[in-house]
GROMACS .gro file of C-alpha atoms in nm:
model
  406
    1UNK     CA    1  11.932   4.624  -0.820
    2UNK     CA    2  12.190   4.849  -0.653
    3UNK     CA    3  12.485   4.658  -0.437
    4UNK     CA    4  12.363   4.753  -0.138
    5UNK     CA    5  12.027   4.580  -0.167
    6UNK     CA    6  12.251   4.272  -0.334
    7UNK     CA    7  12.479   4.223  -0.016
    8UNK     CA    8  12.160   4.261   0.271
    9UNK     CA    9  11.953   4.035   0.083
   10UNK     CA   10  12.295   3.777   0.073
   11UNK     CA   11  12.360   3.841   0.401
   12UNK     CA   12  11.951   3.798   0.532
   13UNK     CA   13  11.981   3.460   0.332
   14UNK     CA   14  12.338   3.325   0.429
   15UNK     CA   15  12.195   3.399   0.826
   16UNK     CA   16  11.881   3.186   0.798
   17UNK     CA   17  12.059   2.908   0.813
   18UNK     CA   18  12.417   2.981   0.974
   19UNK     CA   19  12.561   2.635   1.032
   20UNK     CA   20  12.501   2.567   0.692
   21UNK     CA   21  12.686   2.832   0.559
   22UNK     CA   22  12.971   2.803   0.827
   23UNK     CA   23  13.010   2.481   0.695
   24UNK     CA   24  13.004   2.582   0.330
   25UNK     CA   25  13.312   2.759   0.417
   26UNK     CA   26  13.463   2.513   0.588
   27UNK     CA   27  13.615   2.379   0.255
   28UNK     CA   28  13.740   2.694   0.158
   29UNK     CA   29  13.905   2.763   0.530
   30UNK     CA   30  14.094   2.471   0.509
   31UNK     CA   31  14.213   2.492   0.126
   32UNK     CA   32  14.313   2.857   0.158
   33UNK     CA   33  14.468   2.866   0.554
   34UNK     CA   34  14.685   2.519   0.375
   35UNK     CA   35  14.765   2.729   0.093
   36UNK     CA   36  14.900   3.006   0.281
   37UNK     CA   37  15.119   2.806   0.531
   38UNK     CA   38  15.253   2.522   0.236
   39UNK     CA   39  15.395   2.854   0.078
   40UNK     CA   40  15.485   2.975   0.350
   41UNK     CA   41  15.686   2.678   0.449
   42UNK     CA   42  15.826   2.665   0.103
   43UNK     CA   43  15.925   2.992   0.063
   44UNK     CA   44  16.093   3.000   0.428
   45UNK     CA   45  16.303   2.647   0.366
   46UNK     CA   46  16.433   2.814   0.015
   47UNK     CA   47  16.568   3.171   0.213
   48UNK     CA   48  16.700   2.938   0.446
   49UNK     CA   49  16.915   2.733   0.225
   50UNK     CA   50  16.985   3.070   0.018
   51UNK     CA   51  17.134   3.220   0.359
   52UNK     CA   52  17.329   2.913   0.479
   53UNK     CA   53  17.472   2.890   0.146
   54UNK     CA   54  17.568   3.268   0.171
   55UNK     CA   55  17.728   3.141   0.515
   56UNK     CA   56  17.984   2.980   0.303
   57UNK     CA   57  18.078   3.255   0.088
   58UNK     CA   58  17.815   3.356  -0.201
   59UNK     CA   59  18.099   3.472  -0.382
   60UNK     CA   60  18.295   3.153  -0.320
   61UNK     CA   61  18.439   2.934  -0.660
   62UNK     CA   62  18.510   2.600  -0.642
   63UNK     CA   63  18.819   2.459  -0.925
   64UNK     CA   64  18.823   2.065  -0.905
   65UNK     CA   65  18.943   1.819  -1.137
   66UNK     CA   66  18.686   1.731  -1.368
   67UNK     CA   67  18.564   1.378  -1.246
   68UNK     CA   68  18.783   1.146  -1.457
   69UNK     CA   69  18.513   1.160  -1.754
   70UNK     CA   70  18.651   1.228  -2.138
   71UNK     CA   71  18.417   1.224  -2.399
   72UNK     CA   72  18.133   1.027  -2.160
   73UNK     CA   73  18.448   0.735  -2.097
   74UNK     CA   74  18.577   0.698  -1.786
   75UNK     CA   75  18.930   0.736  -1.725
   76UNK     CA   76  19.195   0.506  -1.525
   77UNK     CA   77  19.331   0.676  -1.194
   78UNK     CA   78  19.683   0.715  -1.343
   79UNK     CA   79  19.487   0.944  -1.596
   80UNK     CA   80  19.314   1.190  -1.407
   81UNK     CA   81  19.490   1.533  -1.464
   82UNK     CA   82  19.514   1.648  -1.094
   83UNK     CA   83  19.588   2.031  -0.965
   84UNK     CA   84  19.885   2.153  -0.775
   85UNK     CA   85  19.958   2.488  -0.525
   86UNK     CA   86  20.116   2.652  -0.814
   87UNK     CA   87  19.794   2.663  -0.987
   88UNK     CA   88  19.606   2.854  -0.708
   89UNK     CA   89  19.960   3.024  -0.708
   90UNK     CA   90  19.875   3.138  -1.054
   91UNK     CA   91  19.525   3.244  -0.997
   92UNK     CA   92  19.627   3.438  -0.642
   93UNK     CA   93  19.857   3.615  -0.900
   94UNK     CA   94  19.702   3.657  -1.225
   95UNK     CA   95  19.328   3.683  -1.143
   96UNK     CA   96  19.169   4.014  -1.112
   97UNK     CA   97  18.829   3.932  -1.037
   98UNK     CA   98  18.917   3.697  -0.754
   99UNK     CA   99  19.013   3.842  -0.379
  100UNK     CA  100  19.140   3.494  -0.189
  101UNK     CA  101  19.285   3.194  -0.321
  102UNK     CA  102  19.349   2.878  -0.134
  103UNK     CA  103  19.482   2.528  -0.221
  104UNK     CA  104  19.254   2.260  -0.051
  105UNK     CA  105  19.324   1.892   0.076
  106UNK     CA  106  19.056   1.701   0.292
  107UNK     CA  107  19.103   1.338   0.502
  108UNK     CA  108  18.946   1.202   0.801
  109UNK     CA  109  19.116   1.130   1.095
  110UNK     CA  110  19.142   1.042   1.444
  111UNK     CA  111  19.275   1.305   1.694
  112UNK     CA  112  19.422   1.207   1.964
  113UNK     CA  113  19.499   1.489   2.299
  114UNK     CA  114  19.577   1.328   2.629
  115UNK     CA  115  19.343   1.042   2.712
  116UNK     CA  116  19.091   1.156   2.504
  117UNK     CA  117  19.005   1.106   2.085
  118UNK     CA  118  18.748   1.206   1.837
  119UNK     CA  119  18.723   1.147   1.474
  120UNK     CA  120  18.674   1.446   1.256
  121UNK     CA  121  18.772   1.598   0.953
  122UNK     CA  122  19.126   1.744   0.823
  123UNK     CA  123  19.161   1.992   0.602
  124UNK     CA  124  19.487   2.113   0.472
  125UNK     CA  125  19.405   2.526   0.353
  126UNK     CA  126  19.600   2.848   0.360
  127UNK     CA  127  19.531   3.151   0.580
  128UNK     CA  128  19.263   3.270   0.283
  129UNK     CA  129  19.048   2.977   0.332
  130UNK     CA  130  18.916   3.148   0.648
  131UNK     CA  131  18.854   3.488   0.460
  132UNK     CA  132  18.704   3.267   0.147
  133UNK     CA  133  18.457   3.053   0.420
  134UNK     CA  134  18.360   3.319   0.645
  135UNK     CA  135  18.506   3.167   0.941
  136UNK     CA  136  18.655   3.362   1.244
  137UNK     CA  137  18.888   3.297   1.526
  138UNK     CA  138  18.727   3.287   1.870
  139UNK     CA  139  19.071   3.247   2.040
  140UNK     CA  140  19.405   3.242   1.950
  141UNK     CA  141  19.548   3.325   1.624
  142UNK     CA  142  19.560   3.197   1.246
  143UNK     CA  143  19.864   3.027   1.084
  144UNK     CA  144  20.070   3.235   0.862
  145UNK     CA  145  20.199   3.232   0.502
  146UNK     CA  146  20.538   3.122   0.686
  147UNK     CA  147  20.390   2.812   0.871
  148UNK     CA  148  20.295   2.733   0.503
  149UNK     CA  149  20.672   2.725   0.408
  150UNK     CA  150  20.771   2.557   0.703
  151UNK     CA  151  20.476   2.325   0.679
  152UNK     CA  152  20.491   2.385   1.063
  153UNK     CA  153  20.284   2.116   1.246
  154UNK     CA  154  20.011   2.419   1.394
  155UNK     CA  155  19.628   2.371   1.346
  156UNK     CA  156  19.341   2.558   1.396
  157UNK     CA  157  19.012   2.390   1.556
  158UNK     CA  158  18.614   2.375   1.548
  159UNK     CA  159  18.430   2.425   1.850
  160UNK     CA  160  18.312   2.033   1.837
  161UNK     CA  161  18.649   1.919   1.823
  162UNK     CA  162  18.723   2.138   2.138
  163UNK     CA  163  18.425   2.006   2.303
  164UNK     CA  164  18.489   1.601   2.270
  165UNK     CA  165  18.897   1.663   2.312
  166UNK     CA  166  18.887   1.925   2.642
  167UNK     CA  167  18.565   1.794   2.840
  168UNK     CA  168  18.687   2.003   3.127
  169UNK     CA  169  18.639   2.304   2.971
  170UNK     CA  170  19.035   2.357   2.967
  171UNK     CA  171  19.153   2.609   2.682
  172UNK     CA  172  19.253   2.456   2.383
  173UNK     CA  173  19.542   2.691   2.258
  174UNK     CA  174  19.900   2.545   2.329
  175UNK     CA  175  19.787   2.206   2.345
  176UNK     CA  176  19.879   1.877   2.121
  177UNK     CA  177  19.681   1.675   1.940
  178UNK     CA  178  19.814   1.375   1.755
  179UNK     CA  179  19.672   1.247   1.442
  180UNK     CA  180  19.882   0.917   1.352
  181UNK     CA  181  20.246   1.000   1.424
  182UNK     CA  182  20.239   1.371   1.366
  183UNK     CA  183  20.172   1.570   1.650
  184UNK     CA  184  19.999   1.932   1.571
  185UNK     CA  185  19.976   2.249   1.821
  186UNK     CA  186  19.666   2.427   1.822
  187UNK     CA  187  19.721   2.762   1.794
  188UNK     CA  188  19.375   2.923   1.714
  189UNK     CA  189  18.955   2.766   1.773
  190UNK     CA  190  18.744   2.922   1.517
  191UNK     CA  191  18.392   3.061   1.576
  192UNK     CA  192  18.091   2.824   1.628
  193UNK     CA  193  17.897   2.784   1.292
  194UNK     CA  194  17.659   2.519   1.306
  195UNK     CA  195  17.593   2.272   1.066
  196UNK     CA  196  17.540   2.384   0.693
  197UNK     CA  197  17.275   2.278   0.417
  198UNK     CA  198  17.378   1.912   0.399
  199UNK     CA  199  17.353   1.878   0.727
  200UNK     CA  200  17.756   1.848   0.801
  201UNK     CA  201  17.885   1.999   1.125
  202UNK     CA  202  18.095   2.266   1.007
  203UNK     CA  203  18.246   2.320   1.388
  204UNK     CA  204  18.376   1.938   1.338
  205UNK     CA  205  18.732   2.047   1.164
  206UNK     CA  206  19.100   2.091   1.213
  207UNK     CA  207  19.239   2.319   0.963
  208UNK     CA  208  19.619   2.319   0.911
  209UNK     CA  209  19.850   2.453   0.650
  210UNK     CA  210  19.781   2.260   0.326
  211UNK     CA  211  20.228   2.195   0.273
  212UNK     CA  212  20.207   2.034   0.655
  213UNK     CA  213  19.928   1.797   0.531
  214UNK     CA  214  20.066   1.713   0.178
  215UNK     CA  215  20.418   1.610   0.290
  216UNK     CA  216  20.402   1.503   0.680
  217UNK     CA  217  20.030   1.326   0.671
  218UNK     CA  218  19.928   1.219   0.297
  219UNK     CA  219  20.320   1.224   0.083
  220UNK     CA  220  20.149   1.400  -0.197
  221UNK     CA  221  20.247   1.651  -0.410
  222UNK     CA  222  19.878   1.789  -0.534
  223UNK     CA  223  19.612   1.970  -0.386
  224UNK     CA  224  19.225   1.779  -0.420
  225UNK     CA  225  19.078   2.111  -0.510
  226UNK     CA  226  19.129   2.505  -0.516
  227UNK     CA  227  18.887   2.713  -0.296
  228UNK     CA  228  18.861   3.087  -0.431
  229UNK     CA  229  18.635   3.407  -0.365
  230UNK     CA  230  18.556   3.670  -0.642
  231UNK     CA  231  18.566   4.045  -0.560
  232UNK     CA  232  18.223   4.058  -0.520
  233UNK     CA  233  17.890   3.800  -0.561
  234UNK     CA  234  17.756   4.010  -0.903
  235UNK     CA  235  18.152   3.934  -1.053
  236UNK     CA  236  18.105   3.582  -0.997
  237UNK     CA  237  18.047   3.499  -1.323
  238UNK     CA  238  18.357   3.671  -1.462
  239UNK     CA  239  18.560   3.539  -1.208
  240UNK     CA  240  18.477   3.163  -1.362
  241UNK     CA  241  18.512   3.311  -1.671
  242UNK     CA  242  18.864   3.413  -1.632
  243UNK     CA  243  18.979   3.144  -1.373
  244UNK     CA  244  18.906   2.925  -1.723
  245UNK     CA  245  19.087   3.138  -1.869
  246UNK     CA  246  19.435   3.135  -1.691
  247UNK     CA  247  19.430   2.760  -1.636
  248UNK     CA  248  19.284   2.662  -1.954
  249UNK     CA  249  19.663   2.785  -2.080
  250UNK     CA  250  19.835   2.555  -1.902
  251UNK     CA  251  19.873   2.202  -2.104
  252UNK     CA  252  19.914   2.001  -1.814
  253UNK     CA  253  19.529   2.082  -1.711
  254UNK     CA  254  19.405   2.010  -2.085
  255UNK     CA  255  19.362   1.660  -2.168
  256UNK     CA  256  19.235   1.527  -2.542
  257UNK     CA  257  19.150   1.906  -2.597
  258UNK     CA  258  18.920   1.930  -2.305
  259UNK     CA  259  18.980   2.141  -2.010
  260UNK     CA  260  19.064   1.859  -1.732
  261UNK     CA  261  18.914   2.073  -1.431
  262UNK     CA  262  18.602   2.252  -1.371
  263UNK     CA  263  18.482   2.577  -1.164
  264UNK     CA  264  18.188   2.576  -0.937
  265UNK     CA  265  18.051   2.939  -0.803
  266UNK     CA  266  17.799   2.928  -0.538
  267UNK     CA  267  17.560   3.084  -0.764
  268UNK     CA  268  17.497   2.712  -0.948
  269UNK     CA  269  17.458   2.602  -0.600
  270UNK     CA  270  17.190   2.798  -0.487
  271UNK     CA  271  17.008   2.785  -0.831
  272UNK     CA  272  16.955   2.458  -0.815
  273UNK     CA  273  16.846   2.394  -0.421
  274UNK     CA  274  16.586   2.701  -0.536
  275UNK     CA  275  16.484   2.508  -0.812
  276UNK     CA  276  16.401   2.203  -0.611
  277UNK     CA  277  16.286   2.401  -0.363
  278UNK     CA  278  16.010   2.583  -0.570
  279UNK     CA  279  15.922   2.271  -0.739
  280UNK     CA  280  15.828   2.116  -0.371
  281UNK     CA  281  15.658   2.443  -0.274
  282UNK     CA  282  15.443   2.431  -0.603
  283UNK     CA  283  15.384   2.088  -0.512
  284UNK     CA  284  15.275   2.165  -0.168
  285UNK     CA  285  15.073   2.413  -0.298
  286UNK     CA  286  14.862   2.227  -0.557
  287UNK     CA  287  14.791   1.923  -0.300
  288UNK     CA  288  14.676   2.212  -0.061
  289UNK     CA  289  14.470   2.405  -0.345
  290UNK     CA  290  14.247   2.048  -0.360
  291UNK     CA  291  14.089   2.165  -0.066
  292UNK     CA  292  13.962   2.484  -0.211
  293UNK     CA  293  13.826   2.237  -0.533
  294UNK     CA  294  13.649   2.051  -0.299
  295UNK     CA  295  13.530   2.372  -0.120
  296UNK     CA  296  13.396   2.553  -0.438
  297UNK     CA  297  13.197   2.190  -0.491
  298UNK     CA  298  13.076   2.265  -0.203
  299UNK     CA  299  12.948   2.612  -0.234
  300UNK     CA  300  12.806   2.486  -0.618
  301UNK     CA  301  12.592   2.210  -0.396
  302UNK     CA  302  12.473   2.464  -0.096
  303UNK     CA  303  12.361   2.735  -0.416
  304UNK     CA  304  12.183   2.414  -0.548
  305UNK     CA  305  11.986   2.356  -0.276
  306UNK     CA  306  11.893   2.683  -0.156
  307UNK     CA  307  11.780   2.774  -0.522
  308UNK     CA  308  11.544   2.459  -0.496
  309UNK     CA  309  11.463   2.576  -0.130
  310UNK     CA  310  11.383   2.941  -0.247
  311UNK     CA  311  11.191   2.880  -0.585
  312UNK     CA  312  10.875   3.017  -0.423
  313UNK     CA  313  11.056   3.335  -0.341
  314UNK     CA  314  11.197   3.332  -0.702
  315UNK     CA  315  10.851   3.315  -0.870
  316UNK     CA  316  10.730   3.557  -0.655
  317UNK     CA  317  11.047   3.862  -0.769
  318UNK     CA  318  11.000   3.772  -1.122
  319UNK     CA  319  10.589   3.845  -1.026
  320UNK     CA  320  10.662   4.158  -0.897
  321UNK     CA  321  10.889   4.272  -1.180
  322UNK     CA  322  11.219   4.111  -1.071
  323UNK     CA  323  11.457   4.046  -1.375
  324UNK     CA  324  11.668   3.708  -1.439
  325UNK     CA  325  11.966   3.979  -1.438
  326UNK     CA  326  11.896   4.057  -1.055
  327UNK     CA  327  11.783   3.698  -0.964
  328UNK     CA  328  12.121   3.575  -1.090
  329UNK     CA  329  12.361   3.821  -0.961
  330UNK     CA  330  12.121   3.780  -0.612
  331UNK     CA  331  12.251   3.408  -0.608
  332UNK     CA  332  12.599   3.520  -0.752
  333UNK     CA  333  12.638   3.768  -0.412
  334UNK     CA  334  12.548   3.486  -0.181
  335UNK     CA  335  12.813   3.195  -0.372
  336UNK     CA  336  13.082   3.548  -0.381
  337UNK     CA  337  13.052   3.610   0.018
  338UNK     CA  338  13.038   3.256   0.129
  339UNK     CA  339  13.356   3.196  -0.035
  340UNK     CA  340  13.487   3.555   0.055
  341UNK     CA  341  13.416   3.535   0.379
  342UNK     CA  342  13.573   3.139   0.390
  343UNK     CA  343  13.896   3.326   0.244
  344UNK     CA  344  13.921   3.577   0.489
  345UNK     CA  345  13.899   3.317   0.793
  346UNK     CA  346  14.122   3.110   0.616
  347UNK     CA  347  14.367   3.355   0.573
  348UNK     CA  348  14.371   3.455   0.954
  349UNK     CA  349  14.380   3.050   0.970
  350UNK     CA  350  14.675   3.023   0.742
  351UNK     CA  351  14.903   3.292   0.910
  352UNK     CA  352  14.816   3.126   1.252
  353UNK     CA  353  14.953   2.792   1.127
  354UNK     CA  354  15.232   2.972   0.993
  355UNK     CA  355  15.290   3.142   1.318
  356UNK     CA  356  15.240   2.755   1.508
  357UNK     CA  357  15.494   2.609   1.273
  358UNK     CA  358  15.780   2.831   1.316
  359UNK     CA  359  15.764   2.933   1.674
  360UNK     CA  360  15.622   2.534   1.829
  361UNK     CA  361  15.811   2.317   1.540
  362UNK     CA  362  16.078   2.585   1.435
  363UNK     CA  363  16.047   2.488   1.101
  364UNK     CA  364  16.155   2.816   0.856
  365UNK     CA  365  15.835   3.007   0.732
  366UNK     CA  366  15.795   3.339   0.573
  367UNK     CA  367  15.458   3.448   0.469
  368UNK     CA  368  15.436   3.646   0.131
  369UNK     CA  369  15.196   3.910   0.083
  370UNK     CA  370  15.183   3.736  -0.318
  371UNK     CA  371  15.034   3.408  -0.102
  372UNK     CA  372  14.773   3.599   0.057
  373UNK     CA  373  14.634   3.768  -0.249
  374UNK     CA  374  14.677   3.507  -0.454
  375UNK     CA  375  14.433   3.309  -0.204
  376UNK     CA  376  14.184   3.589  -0.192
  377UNK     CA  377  14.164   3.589  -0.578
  378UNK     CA  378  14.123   3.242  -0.613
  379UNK     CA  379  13.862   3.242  -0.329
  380UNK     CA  380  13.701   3.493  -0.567
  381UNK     CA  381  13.710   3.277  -0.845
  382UNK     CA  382  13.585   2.985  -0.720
  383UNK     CA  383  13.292   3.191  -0.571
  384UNK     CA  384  13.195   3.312  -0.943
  385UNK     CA  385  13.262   2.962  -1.128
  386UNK     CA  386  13.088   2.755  -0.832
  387UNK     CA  387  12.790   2.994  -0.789
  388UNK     CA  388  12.769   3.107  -1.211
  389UNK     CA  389  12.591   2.798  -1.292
  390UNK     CA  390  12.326   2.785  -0.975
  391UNK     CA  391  12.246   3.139  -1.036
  392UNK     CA  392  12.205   3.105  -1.409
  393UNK     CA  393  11.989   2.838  -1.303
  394UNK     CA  394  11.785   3.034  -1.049
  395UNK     CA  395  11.734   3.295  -1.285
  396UNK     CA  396  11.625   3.105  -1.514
  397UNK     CA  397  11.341   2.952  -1.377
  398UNK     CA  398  10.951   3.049  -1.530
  399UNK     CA  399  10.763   3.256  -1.271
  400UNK     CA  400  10.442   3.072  -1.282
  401UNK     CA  401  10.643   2.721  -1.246
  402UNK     CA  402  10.797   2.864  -0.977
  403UNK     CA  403  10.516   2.983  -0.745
  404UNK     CA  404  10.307   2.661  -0.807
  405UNK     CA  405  10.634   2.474  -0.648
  406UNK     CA  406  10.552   2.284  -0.371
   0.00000   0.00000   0.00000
């Protein structure tokens, strides 16, 4: 039987009873229209958290002290091998796969400016720190390398801290904020940025030079942590490499033969937010794809009855000199298009919802062309495993039985 004759005799069958078949492919609407937009969803939240990460600096390193563990005990306090400015010192020096190096001290704080006060978050950095984070200056200037060695009491704010400090709409450079006893001038307000992955304000800082902060605000002599940027995101991995390197040599940061800090790079970061990410997506996916399993159990049960319905008509092509081949790939056509044609709505279906959740909910959603095949070729094979059996069954069938049904 030629494919021609296969499709208009599907077709002449699937229309003589059209609700029927428009609800057959309900099922597979739904499963394949959810499959498209859970992916969709997925794969939009993981660029999304890829991008905001990039925000930060993709190329940015992280050197902390390594958690006061040794061996899986837990060290005292008084143990804990902490880092100093003449490490990053080192690294600004000595590294060659690393562009910006910056000590780093964080505290939270209340400023104070006139009658008004916010709490927020301090961070002691040097004039790299902005060219390591990405951030820019919307007004006013950066500190120097000189305010460092003055530890000169300047800052540099976020665009929240502006907001809850100068109500008025007042500008913010020259003016004094107090935080405790040490009063700071602002000399600089950085570009808006939004919040980041976690969900942290990152327009809720002060920065100021990381010597004012260690010996005016918190009498220390170390830094918390060392932020650093390779040359480039595909030298990342070197840059650890030798960052391990130059440190590892000094015996003050090895402790019972273990190095006593570790290095972060951005890459680790977004590795593993992708890996959750495509584990939920998968997830997503598979509670979706139970829709199209309960829509090719529903094509199986319409083939069913519409063999049993039709066995007249089957006796009769077998009389006439139709083969069990053509009966069966008759019924296979008619199982194939339902759950075609189900695919093909739920694919317009899918990239609608899509559509609805990103421009009504603004949730982040990028459609894949992999999502939409991958739907059409599972709507393809659940039209040839659902409708195999009822057309093996249909063909099947002895003639005479068949036109003495009743």
């Amino acid at each position: 039987m030629a494919m021609g004759n296969l499709v208009r005799t599907a077709l002449k069958a699937m229309g003589r009873n059209v609700m029927r078949t428009l609800l057959t492919m309900l099922g597979i609407i739904i499963g394949v229209a959810s499959v498209i937009s859970m992916l969709a969803l997925g794969l939009g939240s993981q660029l999304q958290i890829q991008s905001q990460i990039s925000e930060m600096g993709s190329n940015m390193l992280t050197i902390m002290p390594a958690g006061g563990r040794r061996g899986g005990v837990r060290m005292e306090a008084s143990a804990t091998v902490l880092l100093s400015s003449d490490d990053a010192v080192l690294l600004e020096e000595e590294a060659h796969y690393l562009s910006d190096v910056s000590p780093f001290l964080s505290t939270g704080g209340q400023v104070v400016s006139g009658p008004n006060n916010w709490p927020t978050q301090l961070q002691g950095v040097a004039p790299a720190y902005l060219n390591i984070r990405k951030l820019q200056i919307k007004e006013g200037v950066a500190f120097t390398v000189l305010d460092i060695k003055q530890s000169a009491k300047v800052c540099l704010v976020g665009q929240t801290v502006v907001e809850n400090l100068f109500p008025d709409g007042r500008s913010a450079i020259g003016q004094i904020l107090r935080v405790g006893a040490v009063p700071l001038r602002i000399i600089g307000v950085l570009e808006q940025k939004g919040s980041n992955t976690f969900g942290q304000d990152q327009d809720d800082v002060v920065l100021l030079p990381y010597s004012t902060m260690q010996k005016r605000m918190l009498a220390v002599s170390h830094v918390h942590s060392i932020y650093a940027s390779a040359v480039s995101e595909n030298l990342s991995d070197k840059a650890v490499e030798e960052v391990e390197m130059l440190l590892s040599a000094n015996s003050r940061l090895i402790s019972n033969g273990e190095p006593a800090f570790e290095v972060r790079s951005q890459k680790e970061l977004i590795a593993m937010f992708s890996s959750t990410s495509e584990m939920m997506t998968l997830l997503l996916a598979a509670v979706a794809g139970i829709s199209l399993l309960v829509g090719g159990i529903g094509i199986m049960n319409v083939m069913f009855m519409s063999v049993t319905e039709r066995t007249r008509e089957i006796g009769l092509r077998m009389a006439v000199g139709g083969r069990s081949l053509h009966i069966m790939l008759q019924f296979l056509m008619e199982a194939l298009m339902v759950s075609f044609g189900g695919g093909l709505l739920g694919v317009i279906l899918g990239l609608g919802a899509s559509a609805a959740l990103d421009r009504i909910l603004g949730w982040p959603v990028s459609v894949s062309e992999t999502s939409v095949l991958l739907s059409f070729g599972v709507c393809t094979v659940i039209g040839v495993f659902f409708g195999w059996y009822p057309a093996r069954k249909a063909a099947a069938l002895d003639p005479i039985a068949a036109l003495r049904y009743e």
